[in-house]
Every structure is written in C-alpha cells, then in structure tokens.
CSV table of C-alpha atoms in Angstrom, one decimal:
chain,number,residue,atom,x,y,z
A,1,UNK,CA,0.0,0.0,0.0
A,2,UNK,CA,1.3,3.4,-0.9
A,3,UNK,CA,2.6,5.6,1.9
A,4,UNK,CA,0.4,8.6,2.7
A,5,UNK,CA,2.1,11.8,3.9
A,6,UNK,CA,1.6,12.4,7.6
A,7,UNK,CA,0.4,16.0,7.0
A,8,UNK,CA,-2.5,14.7,4.9
A,9,UNK,CA,-3.6,12.4,7.8
A,10,UNK,CA,-3.3,15.3,10.2
A,11,UNK,CA,-5.5,17.5,8.0
A,12,UNK,CA,-8.1,14.8,7.9
A,13,UNK,CA,-8.2,14.7,11.7
A,14,UNK,CA,-8.6,18.5,11.8
A,15,UNK,CA,-11.6,18.1,9.4
A,16,UNK,CA,-13.1,15.5,11.7
A,17,UNK,CA,-12.9,17.7,14.7
A,18,UNK,CA,-14.3,20.7,12.8
A,19,UNK,CA,-17.2,18.5,11.7
A,20,UNK,CA,-17.9,17.3,15.2
A,21,UNK,CA,-17.6,20.9,16.6
A,22,UNK,CA,-20.0,22.3,14.0
A,23,UNK,CA,-22.5,19.6,14.8
A,24,UNK,CA,-23.3,21.3,18.1
A,25,UNK,CA,-24.0,24.5,16.2
A,26,UNK,CA,-26.3,22.8,13.8
A,27,UNK,CA,-28.2,21.2,16.8
A,28,UNK,CA,-28.5,24.5,18.5
A,29,UNK,CA,-29.7,26.3,15.4
A,30,UNK,CA,-32.4,23.8,14.5
A,31,UNK,CA,-33.3,21.7,17.5
A,32,UNK,CA,-32.9,23.8,20.6
A,33,UNK,CA,-36.7,24.3,21.2
A,34,UNK,CA,-37.7,20.9,20.0
A,35,UNK,CA,-38.0,17.7,22.0
A,36,UNK,CA,-35.7,15.1,20.4
A,37,UNK,CA,-35.3,11.8,22.3
A,38,UNK,CA,-31.6,11.0,22.5
A,39,UNK,CA,-32.0,7.2,22.1
A,40,UNK,CA,-34.3,7.6,19.1
A,41,UNK,CA,-31.9,10.2,17.6
A,42,UNK,CA,-28.9,7.9,18.0
A,43,UNK,CA,-30.8,4.9,16.7
A,44,UNK,CA,-31.9,6.7,13.5
A,45,UNK,CA,-28.4,8.1,13.1
A,46,UNK,CA,-26.8,4.6,13.3
A,47,UNK,CA,-29.4,2.8,11.1
A,48,UNK,CA,-29.2,5.3,8.3
A,49,UNK,CA,-25.4,5.6,8.4
A,50,UNK,CA,-24.8,1.8,7.9
A,51,UNK,CA,-26.1,1.5,4.3
A,52,UNK,CA,-24.5,4.8,3.3
A,53,UNK,CA,-21.1,3.5,4.6
A,54,UNK,CA,-21.6,0.3,2.6
A,55,UNK,CA,-22.3,2.5,-0.5
A,56,UNK,CA,-19.2,4.6,0.2
A,57,UNK,CA,-17.0,1.4,0.6
A,58,UNK,CA,-18.2,0.2,-2.8
A,59,UNK,CA,-17.4,3.5,-4.5
A,60,UNK,CA,-14.1,4.3,-2.7
A,61,UNK,CA,-12.7,0.9,-2.1
A,62,UNK,CA,-14.2,-0.8,-5.2
A,63,UNK,CA,-15.8,-3.6,-3.2
A,64,UNK,CA,-18.0,-4.6,-0.3
A,65,UNK,CA,-16.3,-7.4,1.7
A,66,UNK,CA,-18.7,-9.4,3.8
A,67,UNK,CA,-17.1,-10.6,7.0
A,68,UNK,CA,-16.8,-14.3,8.0
A,69,UNK,CA,-17.8,-15.7,11.4
A,70,UNK,CA,-14.1,-15.6,12.3
A,71,UNK,CA,-13.8,-12.0,11.4
A,72,UNK,CA,-17.0,-10.8,13.0
A,73,UNK,CA,-15.8,-10.5,16.6
A,74,UNK,CA,-13.5,-7.6,15.7
A,75,UNK,CA,-16.4,-5.6,14.3
A,76,UNK,CA,-18.6,-6.6,17.3
A,77,UNK,CA,-16.0,-5.2,19.7
A,78,UNK,CA,-15.5,-2.0,17.8
A,79,UNK,CA,-19.2,-1.4,17.4
A,80,UNK,CA,-20.1,-2.4,20.9
A,81,UNK,CA,-17.3,-0.5,22.7
A,82,UNK,CA,-16.3,2.4,20.5
A,83,UNK,CA,-19.7,3.3,19.1
A,84,UNK,CA,-22.7,2.0,21.0
A,85,UNK,CA,-21.0,2.0,24.5
A,86,UNK,CA,-19.7,5.5,24.1
A,87,UNK,CA,-23.1,6.8,22.8
A,88,UNK,CA,-25.2,5.2,25.5
A,89,UNK,CA,-22.9,6.1,28.4
A,90,UNK,CA,-22.7,9.7,27.2
A,91,UNK,CA,-26.5,9.9,27.1
A,92,UNK,CA,-26.7,8.5,30.6
A,93,UNK,CA,-23.9,10.8,31.8
A,94,UNK,CA,-25.7,13.9,30.5
A,95,UNK,CA,-28.9,12.7,32.1
A,96,UNK,CA,-27.4,12.3,35.5
A,97,UNK,CA,-24.7,15.0,35.6
A,98,UNK,CA,-25.8,17.6,33.0
A,99,UNK,CA,-24.3,18.9,29.8
A,100,UNK,CA,-21.7,21.2,31.3
A,101,UNK,CA,-20.0,18.4,33.2
A,102,UNK,CA,-20.3,16.2,30.2
A,103,UNK,CA,-18.5,18.7,28.0
A,104,UNK,CA,-15.7,19.0,30.6
A,105,UNK,CA,-15.1,15.2,30.5
A,106,UNK,CA,-14.5,14.8,26.8
A,107,UNK,CA,-11.0,16.3,26.6
A,108,UNK,CA,-9.8,13.4,28.8
A,109,UNK,CA,-10.1,10.9,26.0
A,110,UNK,CA,-6.5,11.3,24.8
A,111,UNK,CA,-5.2,10.5,28.3
A,112,UNK,CA,-7.1,7.2,28.4
A,113,UNK,CA,-6.0,6.4,24.8
A,114,UNK,CA,-2.4,6.8,25.8
A,115,UNK,CA,-2.7,4.8,29.0
A,116,UNK,CA,-4.6,1.9,27.4
A,117,UNK,CA,-2.3,1.9,24.4
A,118,UNK,CA,0.6,1.0,26.7
A,119,UNK,CA,-1.4,-1.4,28.8
A,120,UNK,CA,-2.9,-3.3,25.8
A,121,UNK,CA,0.5,-3.2,24.0
A,122,UNK,CA,-1.0,-1.4,21.0
A,123,UNK,CA,2.0,0.8,21.0
A,124,UNK,CA,5.5,0.2,22.4
A,125,UNK,CA,6.4,1.8,25.7
A,126,UNK,CA,8.7,4.7,24.6
A,127,UNK,CA,12.1,5.2,26.2
A,128,UNK,CA,11.8,7.4,29.3
A,129,UNK,CA,15.0,9.3,28.5
A,130,UNK,CA,13.9,10.2,25.0
A,131,UNK,CA,12.9,13.9,24.5
A,132,UNK,CA,10.0,13.0,22.2
A,133,UNK,CA,8.5,10.9,25.0
A,134,UNK,CA,8.2,13.8,27.3
A,135,UNK,CA,7.2,16.1,24.5
A,136,UNK,CA,4.2,13.8,23.7
A,137,UNK,CA,3.2,13.6,27.4
A,138,UNK,CA,3.5,17.4,27.8
A,139,UNK,CA,1.6,18.0,24.6
A,140,UNK,CA,-1.4,15.8,25.6
A,141,UNK,CA,-1.4,17.4,29.1
A,142,UNK,CA,-1.4,20.9,27.5
A,143,UNK,CA,-4.3,20.0,25.1
A,144,UNK,CA,-6.4,18.5,27.9
A,145,UNK,CA,-5.8,21.4,30.3
A,146,UNK,CA,-6.6,23.9,27.5
A,147,UNK,CA,-9.8,22.1,26.5
A,148,UNK,CA,-11.0,21.8,30.1
A,149,UNK,CA,-10.1,25.4,30.8
A,150,UNK,CA,-12.1,26.6,27.8
A,151,UNK,CA,-15.1,24.6,29.0
A,152,UNK,CA,-14.9,25.6,32.6
A,153,UNK,CA,-14.5,29.4,31.9
A,154,UNK,CA,-17.2,29.4,29.3
A,155,UNK,CA,-19.6,32.3,30.0
A,156,UNK,CA,-23.2,31.4,30.6
A,157,UNK,CA,-25.3,31.4,27.5
A,158,UNK,CA,-28.7,30.3,26.4
A,159,UNK,CA,-27.3,28.6,23.4
A,160,UNK,CA,-24.6,26.4,24.7
A,161,UNK,CA,-23.7,24.0,21.9
A,162,UNK,CA,-22.9,20.4,22.8
A,163,UNK,CA,-19.6,18.8,22.1
A,164,UNK,CA,-19.6,15.6,20.0
A,165,UNK,CA,-17.0,13.2,21.5
A,166,UNK,CA,-17.2,10.9,18.5
A,167,UNK,CA,-19.4,8.8,20.7
A,168,UNK,CA,-22.1,11.4,19.8
A,169,UNK,CA,-23.8,14.2,21.5
A,170,UNK,CA,-27.4,14.6,20.6
A,171,UNK,CA,-30.0,17.4,20.5
A,172,UNK,CA,-30.9,16.4,24.0
A,173,UNK,CA,-28.0,18.6,25.3
A,174,UNK,CA,-29.6,21.8,24.0
A,175,UNK,CA,-33.2,21.2,24.8
A,176,UNK,CA,-34.7,22.7,28.0
A,177,UNK,CA,-36.7,19.6,28.8
A,178,UNK,CA,-34.5,16.6,28.1
A,179,UNK,CA,-31.6,15.7,30.4
A,180,UNK,CA,-31.6,18.8,32.6
A,181,UNK,CA,-29.2,18.5,35.5
A,182,UNK,CA,-30.7,16.7,38.5
A,183,UNK,CA,-29.0,19.0,41.1
A,184,UNK,CA,-28.2,16.1,43.3
A,185,UNK,CA,-24.7,15.1,44.5
A,186,UNK,CA,-25.4,11.4,44.4
A,187,UNK,CA,-26.8,11.7,40.9
A,188,UNK,CA,-23.9,13.8,39.8
A,189,UNK,CA,-21.4,11.2,40.9
A,190,UNK,CA,-23.3,8.6,39.0
A,191,UNK,CA,-23.2,10.8,35.9
A,192,UNK,CA,-19.5,11.3,36.3
A,193,UNK,CA,-19.0,7.6,36.3
A,194,UNK,CA,-21.0,7.3,33.2
A,195,UNK,CA,-19.0,10.0,31.5
A,196,UNK,CA,-15.8,8.4,32.6
A,197,UNK,CA,-17.0,5.2,30.9
A,198,UNK,CA,-18.0,7.2,27.8
A,199,UNK,CA,-14.5,8.6,27.3
A,200,UNK,CA,-12.9,5.3,28.1
A,201,UNK,CA,-15.1,3.6,25.4
A,202,UNK,CA,-14.2,6.2,22.9
A,203,UNK,CA,-10.5,5.6,23.5
A,204,UNK,CA,-10.9,1.8,23.5
A,205,UNK,CA,-12.8,2.0,20.2
A,206,UNK,CA,-9.9,3.6,18.4
A,207,UNK,CA,-7.4,1.2,20.0
A,208,UNK,CA,-9.6,-1.8,19.1
A,209,UNK,CA,-9.6,-0.7,15.5
A,210,UNK,CA,-5.8,-0.4,15.5
A,211,UNK,CA,-5.1,-3.7,17.3
A,212,UNK,CA,-7.8,-6.0,16.0
A,213,UNK,CA,-7.9,-4.8,12.4
A,214,UNK,CA,-5.1,-2.6,11.1
A,215,UNK,CA,-2.2,-4.2,13.0
A,216,UNK,CA,-3.1,-7.7,11.7
A,217,UNK,CA,-1.4,-8.4,8.4
A,218,UNK,CA,-3.5,-11.5,7.9
A,219,UNK,CA,-6.8,-9.6,8.3
A,220,UNK,CA,-8.6,-9.0,5.0
A,221,UNK,CA,-9.8,-5.6,6.2
A,222,UNK,CA,-6.4,-4.2,7.2
A,223,UNK,CA,-6.5,-1.8,4.2
A,224,UNK,CA,-10.3,-1.3,4.0
A,225,UNK,CA,-11.1,1.4,6.6
A,226,UNK,CA,-14.6,2.2,5.1
A,227,UNK,CA,-15.6,-1.4,5.2
A,228,UNK,CA,-14.4,-1.6,8.8
A,229,UNK,CA,-16.5,1.5,9.7
A,230,UNK,CA,-19.6,0.1,8.0
A,231,UNK,CA,-19.7,-3.3,9.6
A,232,UNK,CA,-18.9,-1.8,13.0
A,233,UNK,CA,-21.8,0.6,12.6
A,234,UNK,CA,-24.1,-2.3,11.8
A,235,UNK,CA,-23.5,-3.8,15.2
A,236,UNK,CA,-23.7,-0.3,16.9
A,237,UNK,CA,-27.1,0.2,15.3
A,238,UNK,CA,-28.2,-3.3,16.4
A,239,UNK,CA,-27.2,-2.6,20.0
A,240,UNK,CA,-28.8,0.8,19.9
A,241,UNK,CA,-32.0,-0.8,18.7
A,242,UNK,CA,-32.0,-3.0,21.7
A,243,UNK,CA,-31.7,0.1,24.0
A,244,UNK,CA,-34.3,2.2,22.1
A,245,UNK,CA,-37.3,0.7,23.9
A,246,UNK,CA,-36.1,2.7,27.0
A,247,UNK,CA,-36.7,5.9,25.1
A,248,UNK,CA,-40.2,6.3,26.5
A,249,UNK,CA,-38.7,6.1,30.0
A,250,UNK,CA,-36.5,9.1,29.4
A,251,UNK,CA,-39.4,11.0,27.9
A,252,UNK,CA,-41.5,10.5,31.1
A,253,UNK,CA,-38.6,10.9,33.6
A,254,UNK,CA,-37.4,14.2,32.1
A,255,UNK,CA,-40.5,15.9,30.6
A,256,UNK,CA,-43.3,14.2,32.5
A,257,UNK,CA,-45.1,13.6,29.2
A,258,UNK,CA,-46.3,10.4,27.5
A,259,UNK,CA,-45.8,11.5,24.0
A,260,UNK,CA,-44.6,9.1,21.4
A,261,UNK,CA,-40.7,9.5,21.4
A,262,UNK,CA,-40.5,8.2,17.8
A,263,UNK,CA,-42.3,11.3,16.4
A,264,UNK,CA,-39.6,13.6,15.1
A,265,UNK,CA,-40.3,17.2,14.1
A,266,UNK,CA,-39.1,18.7,10.9
A,267,UNK,CA,-36.6,21.0,12.6
A,268,UNK,CA,-34.9,18.0,14.2
A,269,UNK,CA,-34.4,16.3,10.8
A,270,UNK,CA,-31.7,18.8,9.9
A,271,UNK,CA,-29.3,17.8,12.7
A,272,UNK,CA,-30.2,14.2,12.1
A,273,UNK,CA,-29.1,14.6,8.5
A,274,UNK,CA,-25.9,16.4,9.6
A,275,UNK,CA,-25.2,13.6,12.1
A,276,UNK,CA,-25.7,10.9,9.5
A,277,UNK,CA,-23.6,12.4,6.6
A,278,UNK,CA,-20.9,14.4,8.5
A,279,UNK,CA,-20.3,13.1,12.0
A,280,UNK,CA,-21.1,9.4,11.3
A,281,UNK,CA,-20.1,8.7,7.7
A,282,UNK,CA,-17.4,11.3,7.0
A,283,UNK,CA,-16.1,11.6,10.6
A,284,UNK,CA,-15.9,7.9,11.4
A,285,UNK,CA,-14.5,7.0,7.9
A,286,UNK,CA,-11.7,9.6,8.4
A,287,UNK,CA,-11.0,8.3,11.9
A,288,UNK,CA,-10.6,4.7,10.7
A,289,UNK,CA,-8.5,5.8,7.7
A,290,UNK,CA,-6.3,7.9,10.0
A,291,UNK,CA,-6.0,5.1,12.6
A,292,UNK,CA,-4.8,2.8,9.7
A,293,UNK,CA,-1.8,5.2,8.9
A,294,UNK,CA,-0.7,6.8,12.2
A,295,UNK,CA,-0.6,5.7,15.9
A,296,UNK,CA,-3.9,5.6,17.7
A,297,UNK,CA,-2.7,7.9,20.4
A,298,UNK,CA,-2.0,10.6,17.8
A,299,UNK,CA,-5.5,10.3,16.5
A,300,UNK,CA,-6.9,10.7,20.0
A,301,UNK,CA,-4.7,13.6,20.7
A,302,UNK,CA,-6.7,15.8,18.3
A,303,UNK,CA,-9.9,15.4,20.4
A,304,UNK,CA,-9.4,18.5,22.5
A,305,UNK,CA,-9.3,20.6,19.3
A,306,UNK,CA,-13.1,20.1,19.2
A,307,UNK,CA,-13.7,22.4,22.1
A,308,UNK,CA,-12.2,25.6,20.7
A,309,UNK,CA,-13.8,24.8,17.3
A,310,UNK,CA,-17.3,24.6,19.0
A,311,UNK,CA,-16.8,27.8,21.0
A,312,UNK,CA,-15.3,29.8,18.1
A,313,UNK,CA,-18.2,28.8,15.9
A,314,UNK,CA,-20.6,29.7,18.6
A,315,UNK,CA,-19.0,33.1,18.8
A,316,UNK,CA,-19.3,33.6,15.1
A,317,UNK,CA,-22.8,32.2,14.4
A,318,UNK,CA,-24.6,32.3,17.8
A,319,UNK,CA,-23.1,35.6,19.1
A,320,UNK,CA,-21.8,33.8,22.2
A,321,UNK,CA,-19.2,35.7,24.1
A,322,UNK,CA,-15.6,34.5,24.7
A,323,UNK,CA,-13.5,35.5,27.7
A,324,UNK,CA,-9.9,36.6,27.1
A,325,UNK,CA,-8.7,33.7,29.2
A,326,UNK,CA,-10.3,31.3,26.7
A,327,UNK,CA,-8.0,32.5,24.0
A,328,UNK,CA,-5.1,31.6,26.2
A,329,UNK,CA,-6.5,28.1,26.7
A,330,UNK,CA,-7.1,27.8,22.9
A,331,UNK,CA,-3.4,28.7,22.3
A,332,UNK,CA,-2.5,26.1,24.9
A,333,UNK,CA,-4.4,23.4,22.9
A,334,UNK,CA,-2.7,24.3,19.7
A,335,UNK,CA,0.8,24.3,21.4
A,336,UNK,CA,0.0,20.9,22.9
A,337,UNK,CA,-1.0,19.5,19.5
A,338,UNK,CA,2.2,20.8,18.0
A,339,UNK,CA,4.2,19.0,20.7
A,340,UNK,CA,2.4,15.7,19.9
A,341,UNK,CA,2.9,16.0,16.2
A,342,UNK,CA,6.6,16.8,16.6
A,343,UNK,CA,7.0,13.9,19.0
A,344,UNK,CA,5.4,11.5,16.5
A,345,UNK,CA,7.7,12.8,13.7
A,346,UNK,CA,10.8,12.5,15.9
A,347,UNK,CA,9.9,9.0,16.9
A,348,UNK,CA,9.4,7.9,13.3
A,349,UNK,CA,12.7,9.5,12.4
A,350,UNK,CA,14.6,7.7,15.1
A,351,UNK,CA,12.9,4.3,14.3
A,352,UNK,CA,13.8,4.5,10.6
A,353,UNK,CA,17.5,5.2,11.5
A,354,UNK,CA,17.8,1.8,13.1
A,355,UNK,CA,18.3,-1.0,10.7
A,356,UNK,CA,16.7,-4.2,11.8
A,357,UNK,CA,18.6,-7.5,11.7
A,358,UNK,CA,17.7,-11.1,11.9
A,359,UNK,CA,20.2,-13.9,12.7
A,360,UNK,CA,21.4,-16.1,9.8
A,361,UNK,CA,22.1,-19.9,10.2
A,362,UNK,CA,25.7,-20.6,11.2
A,363,UNK,CA,26.3,-22.5,7.9
A,364,UNK,CA,25.2,-19.6,5.7
A,365,UNK,CA,27.8,-17.0,4.6
A,366,UNK,CA,26.9,-13.5,3.4
A,367,UNK,CA,27.0,-13.4,-0.4
A,368,UNK,CA,29.1,-10.2,-0.2
A,369,UNK,CA,31.7,-9.0,2.2
A,370,UNK,CA,30.3,-6.8,4.9
A,371,UNK,CA,32.1,-3.8,6.2
A,372,UNK,CA,30.7,-4.7,9.7
A,373,UNK,CA,32.3,-8.1,9.8
A,374,UNK,CA,36.0,-9.1,10.4
A,375,UNK,CA,37.7,-12.5,10.1
A,376,UNK,CA,38.3,-14.4,13.3
A,377,UNK,CA,41.1,-17.0,13.2
A,378,UNK,CA,40.5,-20.4,14.8
A,379,UNK,CA,43.0,-23.1,15.9
A,380,UNK,CA,44.0,-25.7,13.4
A,381,UNK,CA,42.8,-28.5,15.6
A,382,UNK,CA,39.3,-27.0,15.7
A,383,UNK,CA,36.6,-29.1,13.9
A,384,UNK,CA,34.9,-25.9,12.6
A,385,UNK,CA,36.1,-23.8,9.7
A,386,UNK,CA,39.4,-22.1,10.1
A,387,UNK,CA,38.0,-18.7,9.4
A,388,UNK,CA,34.5,-17.4,10.0
A,389,UNK,CA,33.1,-13.9,9.5
A,390,UNK,CA,31.6,-12.5,12.6
A,391,UNK,CA,29.8,-9.1,12.7
A,392,UNK,CA,30.8,-6.5,15.2
A,393,UNK,CA,27.3,-6.6,16.6
A,394,UNK,CA,28.0,-10.0,18.2
A,395,UNK,CA,26.0,-12.4,15.9
A,396,UNK,CA,25.4,-13.1,12.2
A,397,UNK,CA,22.8,-10.7,10.9
A,398,UNK,CA,21.2,-9.6,7.7
A,399,UNK,CA,19.3,-6.3,7.1
A,400,UNK,CA,15.6,-6.2,6.4
A,401,UNK,CA,13.3,-3.4,5.1
A,402,UNK,CA,10.8,-1.7,7.3
A,403,UNK,CA,7.1,-1.4,6.8
A,404,UNK,CA,5.6,1.7,5.3
A,405,UNK,CA,2.6,1.6,7.7
A,406,UNK,CA,2.9,2.8,11.3
C-alpha cells in the first residue's frame, strides 16, 4: 500500500474535529426548542449511516467485503465499545450530571487512549529518556488542560452548543426539557462515572480498530477502513436498537409527558441529516482511515481541538461571548498538538534510522563481504572452519526493510 504523507492524515483529523464541533452549532440552530429523544436520535443516526457507509465502501474501495464468522468478533468489539458503548454512556452521563460536566469530561479521551495503548500493547512503551516521549506527554497534558479550561471558563449562554465526543452528543443537550441536571450530589457522581466510561469507550474503540484490524497483516480488512467502519456501525445500530425501547422512560422521567418519542419534528431532521452524513459517515471514515496510517494515540490527541472549534463557531454564528482567558487556553491546545505532532515525527525518524537485523544460520555465509564483519582466526585443531566472519554486533545478521505503515 502506498505511503500517505503524515500531514494529509493530520489535516483529515482537523476536518473530523471541525465537523464534530460544527455539529453542536447545527443542533443549537435547528433543534434547541424541540424535543428530540436521544436514544431515538442515535438509533436513527446509526441505522441510516450503515447503508451509506456500505455504498461509500463500494465507491471508494471498489468492493463490499462481507465478514466471515471468524472476522465478525473484531467488528462486534469496535461497534459495541467504540460506538454503542460511548453513545449510551454519554447519554446517561448527560442525564445524571448535565451537559456542562459532560463537556468537561470529553478532553480526557487522549489521556485514556495513551494509557490503554501502553497497557494493551497497542504501542510500544517509549524510552523514558527520549525527548520525544516527554514532549508527547507534555503535549497531551497541555491540550487536555486547555480544553477543560475553555469549557470551565465558558460564560453562561442560552445557546450552549454540545460537544460531540465521537461517541455522539445529541439534540438532548440543548433542549430545555430533556436531560436537565438533576441537582443532586449522588446523581452527579453517577453521571461522572457514566461520562468516565464514555470517554474510556471512545479511546478503546480507536485502540480496538488499531489492534484487532489494522495491525493484523493476515486480516482481510487491514487496508479497507470504510468497510471496517460500515460493519462496525451495523453492530452499533443493532445494540442501539435493543436500547431504544427505553426511550419512552427518558421521555417520562425528564419531561413528565407520555408523547410518542418516535415522532420527530421537521426541525430535528436537519441535525439528524448532519449527524448521518458528516459526523457518522465522514467523521468515522476519516477516523478509521487515520488510525490505519498513524498511531492511535496521535488520532486521540486531536480530540481537545473540538472544544475551541465549537466555542469559536458559537461566537461567530450564535453571538456567544468569549472571555480573554479562553483565547489563552485555545493557544495552549494548539501548542499541545504541535508538541504531539513533533513527538510523533521525531519518533518515526529515530525508528527509521535503526536497521533491523535477523540472525542467519551458522552455515550460511553472506554473499558479499560486509564492512561490519571481520575474520576471526581459529585453531587448526578445531573441527569448525578455520576462518569465520563474525559481525561486530556480536552475531550473524542480515538487514531487512521496514514497513511503510505505522
């Protein structure tokens, strides 16, 4: 497979976060005063995105590859954890803790992605003394602190746009009826646990794609990111369908009404269409494509960029105010991302400078003389050959090429 320039992948990730950030603006514009049940919204979004992703895979990848029973568990894990689990836990977190606390939790996703990538051995543990290791940690910390700071110091507004954490926010965040904070310490703690699980699922979903699909050379889908997204979405839609019967419970608990939650007003169809085509199809496709080419932790590091995008668009389109300190936190996010990008570039540069060697059998001689080998004389009484080439590295070795995919 042809090597894709890193800057192209990074631009794709910026497009993803702009799309997620603008989603909140679309919801605020068209669905703020309408009652849209979050479970119904997510179910419609997932069901409609699945066939569109299959069509996109046929057009872009020239084929629709149906998974076998042996390949299906990978898609079940990605769909269950990365898509359905994140969506449902986010909805419950907003229900118990409120949208403001939910927005503050989303920037923590890169932290969990980095931690679980090391625990699950998706990425190698970097050398502690290397400068790029500390630069990556510092960059993630700056981006997370900047995103949380922009969220915490956000001035109160009647049109606070939600943040899509890839697991999906829904119009429920902006309505005055659904999912209002319960003003209860016990319920807030429960909501924080749900939101912690939501960000964890979002991180594990990206890592699962990397480890179960794109890191397996024998997997047929290792170079088909759109097919991977489509079949994962199929399972996410199925699990969301199992949870959708509880939609009426949320309708009664929050609004005290018994209206049919499956009735969607015309104004709500606009954010649904945006969620289907932009956040689900385009966003998830680019995430899978980016995960195929670069480390999963670098993909997750761009998540805090979603917060300033949302707030800046709110300032431009909804006339929301921005405090001067928010500009400082925005600059901190950008600086953090630059640290992470430089760390990834430096790590790749260092890794390509080391030539990999594998041992050769003792009875095999190099076809050409190697400048790294010198003859070692042996005693005449020795049963072995009187002269044998031994490399300075300490064992017979032969250089191999490196893979083009990270």
